[in-house]
């Protein structure tokens, strides 16, 4: 076969269907000199077995997937190569093509699809191995994005409906405050603190509602230099009226020279508000637990750690932590962590959780510094 013909075949390999690949494989099987060149160009792994189950050929992709040199790969039994998803006896007796999926956890998480098919009238068998890891990851990201868009729409609609009566409530409270000014001193003394408290809570709800809506709009961030220690202090100040009556102790270890972040302070406030509120709500009794908050940094990131000694999270629940409307709280809506994760990802950061049922939960967040240091290899 001429070299230019081989080049044309190699250029078409990525566009060929499985049946076309099988046909091409058998046509070239007799051309030993060309066989290795052609099929080493494939991203999918190929292993050819004879009728006795002995591997006779494997391409470079197969060797890379199994992380073994060719001579070791050809000595591996068929059942082991396919991760026990299919036996050699099952393949030989079926006489048909069989496909199986395999999820490998070590040394890294990978998803493989195996296509096992008899060729040359059953005299030989072809194993085609496809790495679906990236494809599955893209599908999961698309599904997550679609899910979050749906949640955003629903949350926006609900927040809008809450905003209208909240605005009306605030206006009526202000009218009551004006009328109270005309009342006698004793009445004003009794009712003014109550009315001021109601107005303050209304304003706080309005602020939280606006921050919530802002955090749900990924393309609408207002970035500016912010200090995480100041944001955390503001969150604790807002939550103090809820924590103080329950005797929740807050222990802090904050880095005094914490670098600034180029971030949306309102969104980060919303994220830490949710996390700290989750932390103290997980503590069952009054005066029986506390929260630990730590901040530190390295050359590239600022790190925030929020821990509690509450009820913790079971293994079963941990697997569904970021699904909307899944919650362990009686009055929760299951959107808090989903929103937090979205905010942190929008800031280029990472969010991780570690928890043990009955012991507590620790949340770790890293966010890139505004003055991130780029390390280069020495020239």
Coordinates of C-alpha atoms in Angstrom, one line a residue:
X1 CA 0.0 0.0 0.0
X2 CA 1.4 3.4 -0.9
X3 CA 2.3 5.9 1.7
X4 CA -0.2 8.6 0.5
X5 CA -3.0 6.0 0.7
X6 CA -1.9 5.2 4.3
X7 CA -2.0 8.9 5.2
X8 CA -5.5 9.2 3.9
X9 CA -6.6 6.2 6.0
X10 CA -5.0 7.6 9.1
X11 CA -6.7 11.0 8.6
X12 CA -10.1 9.3 8.3
X13 CA -9.7 7.0 11.4
X14 CA -11.4 9.4 13.9
X15 CA -14.5 9.6 11.7
X16 CA -15.0 5.9 11.1
X17 CA -17.8 3.9 12.8
X18 CA -17.2 0.7 14.7
X19 CA -18.2 -1.5 11.8
X20 CA -16.0 0.4 9.4
X21 CA -13.1 0.1 11.8
X22 CA -13.6 -3.7 12.1
X23 CA -13.7 -4.0 8.3
X24 CA -10.6 -1.9 7.9
X25 CA -8.8 -3.9 10.7
X26 CA -9.4 -7.2 8.9
X27 CA -8.3 -5.8 5.5
X28 CA -5.0 -4.6 6.9
X29 CA -4.4 -7.6 9.2
X30 CA -2.3 -9.3 6.6
X31 CA -0.1 -6.2 6.1
X32 CA 2.0 -6.6 9.3
X33 CA 4.2 -3.7 8.5
X34 CA 1.3 -1.3 8.1
X35 CA -0.9 -2.7 10.9
X36 CA 1.0 -1.1 13.8
X37 CA 1.3 2.3 12.1
X38 CA -2.4 2.6 11.3
X39 CA -3.9 1.5 14.5
X40 CA -1.4 3.2 16.7
X41 CA -2.9 6.4 15.3
X42 CA -6.3 5.6 17.0
X43 CA -7.2 7.2 20.4
X44 CA -9.3 4.1 21.2
X45 CA -7.6 1.0 22.4
X46 CA -7.5 -2.2 20.2
X47 CA -6.7 -5.7 21.3
X48 CA -7.0 -8.7 18.9
X49 CA -7.5 -12.2 20.3
X50 CA -7.3 -15.6 18.6
X51 CA -9.9 -18.3 18.9
X52 CA -8.1 -19.6 22.1
X53 CA -8.3 -16.3 23.9
X54 CA -4.6 -15.4 23.4
X55 CA -3.9 -11.7 22.6
X56 CA -2.0 -11.3 19.3
X57 CA -2.0 -7.6 18.8
X58 CA -2.5 -4.4 20.8
X59 CA -2.1 -0.7 19.8
X60 CA -0.3 2.0 21.7
X61 CA -3.6 3.4 23.1
X62 CA -4.4 0.1 24.7
X63 CA -1.0 -0.1 26.3
X64 CA -1.4 3.5 27.6
X65 CA -4.9 2.7 29.1
X66 CA -3.6 -0.4 30.9
X67 CA -0.3 1.3 31.7
X68 CA 1.7 -1.7 30.6
X69 CA 4.3 -2.4 27.9
X70 CA 3.1 -4.4 24.9
X71 CA 4.8 -7.7 25.9
X72 CA 3.0 -7.6 29.4
X73 CA -0.3 -6.6 27.9
X74 CA -0.3 -9.5 25.4
X75 CA 0.2 -11.9 28.3
X76 CA -2.8 -10.7 30.4
X77 CA -5.9 -12.9 30.3
X78 CA -9.0 -11.6 28.6
X79 CA -11.2 -11.6 31.7
X80 CA -8.7 -9.4 33.5
X81 CA -8.3 -7.0 30.6
X82 CA -12.1 -6.3 30.6
X83 CA -12.2 -5.9 34.4
X84 CA -14.4 -9.0 34.9
X85 CA -17.3 -7.4 33.0
X86 CA -17.3 -10.3 30.5
X87 CA -15.8 -13.8 30.5
X88 CA -14.0 -15.4 27.6
X89 CA -16.5 -18.3 27.6
X90 CA -19.4 -15.9 27.5
X91 CA -18.0 -14.1 24.5
X92 CA -17.2 -17.3 22.6
X93 CA -20.5 -18.9 23.2
X94 CA -22.6 -15.9 22.4
X95 CA -21.3 -15.4 18.8
X96 CA -22.5 -11.7 19.0
X97 CA -21.0 -8.4 19.8
X98 CA -21.1 -7.5 23.5
X99 CA -20.6 -4.1 25.1
X100 CA -19.8 -3.3 28.7
X101 CA -19.1 -0.2 30.8
X102 CA -16.4 -0.1 33.6
X103 CA -15.7 2.6 36.1
X104 CA -12.2 2.4 37.5
X105 CA -11.3 4.3 40.7
X106 CA -7.6 3.7 40.9
X107 CA -5.1 5.3 40.3
X108 CA -7.6 7.8 39.0
X109 CA -11.3 7.8 38.3
X110 CA -11.9 6.8 34.7
X111 CA -14.9 5.5 32.7
X112 CA -14.3 2.9 30.0
X113 CA -16.6 1.3 27.4
X114 CA -15.6 -2.2 26.1
X115 CA -16.9 -3.5 22.7
X116 CA -16.1 -7.2 22.3
X117 CA -16.9 -8.6 18.9
X118 CA -16.1 -11.8 16.9
X119 CA -14.4 -11.1 13.6
X120 CA -13.2 -13.3 10.6
X121 CA -16.2 -15.6 11.1
X122 CA -15.5 -16.2 14.7
X123 CA -11.9 -17.2 14.2
X124 CA -10.7 -14.0 16.0
X125 CA -12.1 -11.6 18.5
X126 CA -11.7 -7.8 18.6
X127 CA -11.7 -5.8 21.9
X128 CA -12.3 -2.1 21.3
X129 CA -11.7 0.1 24.4
X130 CA -13.1 3.6 24.5
X131 CA -12.3 6.1 27.3
X132 CA -15.6 7.9 28.0
X133 CA -14.3 9.9 31.0
X134 CA -14.2 13.3 29.3
X135 CA -17.5 12.7 27.5
X136 CA -19.3 11.7 30.8
X137 CA -17.7 14.7 32.6
X138 CA -19.0 17.1 29.9
X139 CA -22.5 15.5 30.1
X140 CA -22.5 15.9 33.9
X141 CA -21.5 19.5 33.6
X142 CA -24.2 20.2 31.0
X143 CA -26.8 18.5 33.2
X144 CA -25.6 20.5 36.3
X145 CA -25.8 23.7 34.3
X146 CA -29.2 23.0 33.1
X147 CA -30.3 22.0 36.6
X148 CA -28.9 25.2 38.0
X149 CA -30.6 27.3 35.3
X150 CA -33.9 25.7 36.3
X151 CA -33.3 26.4 40.0
X152 CA -32.3 30.0 39.1
X153 CA -35.5 30.6 37.3
X154 CA -37.6 29.1 40.1
X155 CA -35.7 31.0 42.8
X156 CA -36.0 34.2 40.9
X157 CA -39.7 33.8 40.6
X158 CA -40.2 33.0 44.3
X159 CA -37.9 35.8 45.4
X160 CA -39.9 38.2 43.2
X161 CA -43.2 37.1 44.8
X162 CA -41.7 37.5 48.3
X163 CA -40.3 40.9 47.5
X164 CA -43.7 42.4 46.7
X165 CA -45.3 41.7 50.1
X166 CA -42.0 42.5 51.9
X167 CA -41.9 45.9 50.3
X168 CA -45.6 46.5 51.3
X169 CA -44.8 45.4 54.8
X170 CA -41.9 47.9 55.0
X171 CA -44.0 50.8 53.8
X172 CA -46.8 50.0 56.3
X173 CA -44.3 49.8 59.1
X174 CA -43.0 53.2 58.2
X175 CA -46.5 54.6 58.2
X176 CA -47.1 53.1 61.6
X177 CA -43.9 54.7 62.8
X178 CA -45.0 58.1 61.7
X179 CA -48.4 57.8 63.4
X180 CA -46.7 56.5 66.5
X181 CA -44.8 59.9 66.8
X182 CA -48.2 61.5 67.5
X183 CA -49.0 59.1 70.3
X184 CA -48.4 59.9 74.0
X185 CA -44.9 59.4 75.5
X186 CA -45.8 56.2 77.3
X187 CA -47.1 54.5 74.2
X188 CA -44.1 55.6 72.2
X189 CA -41.8 54.2 74.8
X190 CA -43.5 50.8 74.7
X191 CA -44.0 50.4 71.0
X192 CA -41.0 52.2 69.4
X193 CA -38.5 49.5 70.2
X194 CA -40.8 46.8 68.8
X195 CA -41.4 48.8 65.6
X196 CA -37.7 49.6 65.2
X197 CA -36.9 45.9 65.5
X198 CA -39.6 45.0 62.9
X199 CA -38.3 47.6 60.5
X200 CA -34.7 46.4 61.0
X201 CA -35.6 42.8 60.3
X202 CA -37.6 43.9 57.2
X203 CA -34.6 45.8 55.9
X204 CA -32.3 42.8 56.6
X205 CA -34.7 40.5 54.7
X206 CA -34.7 42.9 51.8
X207 CA -30.9 43.0 51.8
X208 CA -30.7 39.2 51.9
X209 CA -33.2 38.9 49.1
X210 CA -31.3 41.2 46.9
X211 CA -28.0 39.4 47.6
X212 CA -29.7 36.1 46.9
X213 CA -30.9 37.3 43.5
X214 CA -27.5 38.8 42.7
X215 CA -25.8 35.5 43.6
X216 CA -28.1 33.6 41.3
X217 CA -27.0 35.7 38.3
X218 CA -23.6 34.4 37.3
X219 CA -22.9 37.0 34.7
X220 CA -23.7 40.0 36.9
X221 CA -20.8 40.0 39.4
X222 CA -19.4 43.3 40.7
X223 CA -15.8 42.6 41.4
X224 CA -13.7 44.8 43.6
X225 CA -10.9 44.4 46.2
X226 CA -12.5 42.8 49.3
X227 CA -11.2 41.4 52.6
X228 CA -12.5 38.0 53.6
X229 CA -12.0 38.7 57.3
X230 CA -14.3 41.7 57.1
X231 CA -17.0 39.8 55.2
X232 CA -16.9 37.0 57.8
X233 CA -17.1 39.6 60.6
X234 CA -20.2 41.1 58.9
X235 CA -21.8 37.6 58.5
X236 CA -21.3 36.8 62.2
X237 CA -22.7 40.2 63.2
X238 CA -25.9 39.5 61.2
X239 CA -26.2 36.0 62.5
X240 CA -25.4 37.0 66.2
X241 CA -29.1 37.5 67.2
X242 CA -29.8 33.9 66.1
X243 CA -26.7 32.3 67.7
X244 CA -26.6 34.2 71.0
X245 CA -29.8 32.8 72.5
X246 CA -28.6 29.3 71.8
X247 CA -25.2 29.8 73.4
X248 CA -23.3 29.0 70.2
X249 CA -19.6 29.6 70.8
X250 CA -17.5 30.9 67.8
X251 CA -13.8 30.4 67.8
X252 CA -11.8 32.3 65.2
X253 CA -8.3 32.0 64.0
X254 CA -8.0 34.7 61.3
X255 CA -4.8 35.6 59.5
X256 CA -4.0 39.2 60.2
X257 CA -2.2 39.9 56.9
X258 CA -4.7 38.1 54.7
X259 CA -4.4 39.3 51.1
X260 CA -7.3 41.0 49.3
X261 CA -9.4 39.2 46.8
X262 CA -10.8 40.6 43.6
X263 CA -14.3 39.4 44.1
X264 CA -18.0 40.2 44.5
X265 CA -18.4 40.9 48.2
X266 CA -22.2 40.5 48.2
X267 CA -22.0 37.0 46.7
X268 CA -19.3 35.9 49.1
X269 CA -21.3 37.3 52.0
X270 CA -24.2 35.1 50.8
X271 CA -22.0 32.0 50.5
X272 CA -20.5 32.4 54.0
X273 CA -23.9 33.3 55.5
X274 CA -25.3 30.0 54.2
X275 CA -22.3 28.0 55.4
X276 CA -22.1 29.5 58.9
X277 CA -25.9 29.3 59.3
X278 CA -25.8 25.6 58.3
X279 CA -23.0 25.1 60.8
X280 CA -24.8 26.4 63.9
X281 CA -28.1 24.9 62.8
X282 CA -26.5 21.4 62.8
X283 CA -25.8 21.8 66.6
X284 CA -28.7 20.1 68.3
X285 CA -28.9 21.6 71.8
X286 CA -28.3 25.0 73.5
X287 CA -24.8 25.6 74.7
X288 CA -23.7 22.2 73.5
X289 CA -21.5 23.1 70.6
X290 CA -19.5 25.6 68.7
X291 CA -18.2 26.8 65.4
X292 CA -14.5 27.2 64.3
X293 CA -13.5 29.7 61.6
X294 CA -10.0 29.9 60.2
X295 CA -8.5 32.0 57.4
X296 CA -5.0 31.6 55.9
X297 CA -3.3 31.8 52.5
X298 CA -0.4 30.7 50.3
X299 CA 1.2 32.1 47.1
X300 CA -1.9 31.6 45.0
X301 CA -5.0 31.2 47.1
X302 CA -6.8 32.4 50.2
X303 CA -8.4 29.6 52.2
X304 CA -11.4 29.7 54.6
X305 CA -12.2 26.8 56.9
X306 CA -15.6 26.6 58.7
X307 CA -16.0 23.7 61.1
X308 CA -18.7 22.6 63.6
X309 CA -19.2 19.8 66.1
X310 CA -22.8 19.3 65.2
X311 CA -24.7 16.2 64.0
X312 CA -22.5 15.6 60.9
X313 CA -23.6 14.2 57.6
X314 CA -24.1 10.5 56.7
X315 CA -22.3 8.8 53.8
X316 CA -25.7 8.4 52.0
X317 CA -26.5 12.1 52.2
X318 CA -23.0 13.2 51.3
X319 CA -23.4 11.6 47.9
X320 CA -26.3 13.9 47.1
X321 CA -25.2 17.1 48.8
X322 CA -25.4 19.3 45.7
X323 CA -28.7 18.1 44.4
X324 CA -31.4 20.8 44.6
X325 CA -34.3 20.3 47.1
X326 CA -32.4 17.6 49.0
X327 CA -32.0 18.5 52.6
X328 CA -31.8 17.0 56.1
X329 CA -33.4 20.0 57.7
X330 CA -37.1 20.0 58.5
X331 CA -37.5 23.6 57.2
X332 CA -34.7 23.6 54.6
X333 CA -35.2 23.9 50.9
X334 CA -32.0 22.1 49.8
X335 CA -30.7 25.1 47.7
X336 CA -28.1 26.6 50.1
X337 CA -25.1 24.4 49.2
X338 CA -26.0 24.5 45.5
X339 CA -25.9 28.3 45.6
X340 CA -22.6 28.3 47.6
X341 CA -20.9 25.9 45.2
X342 CA -22.0 28.0 42.3
X343 CA -20.7 31.3 43.8
X344 CA -17.3 29.7 44.7
X345 CA -17.0 28.2 41.2
X346 CA -17.8 31.6 39.6
X347 CA -14.9 33.1 41.6
X348 CA -12.6 30.4 40.3
X349 CA -12.4 28.7 43.7
X350 CA -13.0 25.2 45.1
X351 CA -15.3 23.9 47.8
X352 CA -14.8 20.7 49.7
X353 CA -16.7 19.1 52.6
X354 CA -15.5 16.5 55.2
X355 CA -18.0 15.1 57.6
X356 CA -18.7 12.3 60.0
X357 CA -22.1 11.5 61.3
X358 CA -22.3 12.4 65.0
X359 CA -19.0 14.3 65.0
X360 CA -19.4 17.4 62.8
X361 CA -18.6 18.9 59.5
X362 CA -15.7 20.9 58.1
X363 CA -16.0 23.0 54.9
X364 CA -12.9 24.2 53.2
X365 CA -13.0 27.0 50.5
X366 CA -10.1 28.2 48.4
X367 CA -10.3 31.4 46.2
X368 CA -7.6 32.7 44.0
X369 CA -5.7 35.8 45.3
X370 CA -5.9 39.1 43.4
X371 CA -2.1 39.2 43.4
X372 CA -1.6 35.5 42.7
X373 CA 2.1 34.6 42.4
X374 CA 2.9 32.6 39.2
X375 CA 5.8 30.2 39.8
X376 CA 7.9 29.3 36.7
X377 CA 10.4 26.6 36.3
X378 CA 14.0 27.9 36.2
X379 CA 15.4 28.4 32.7

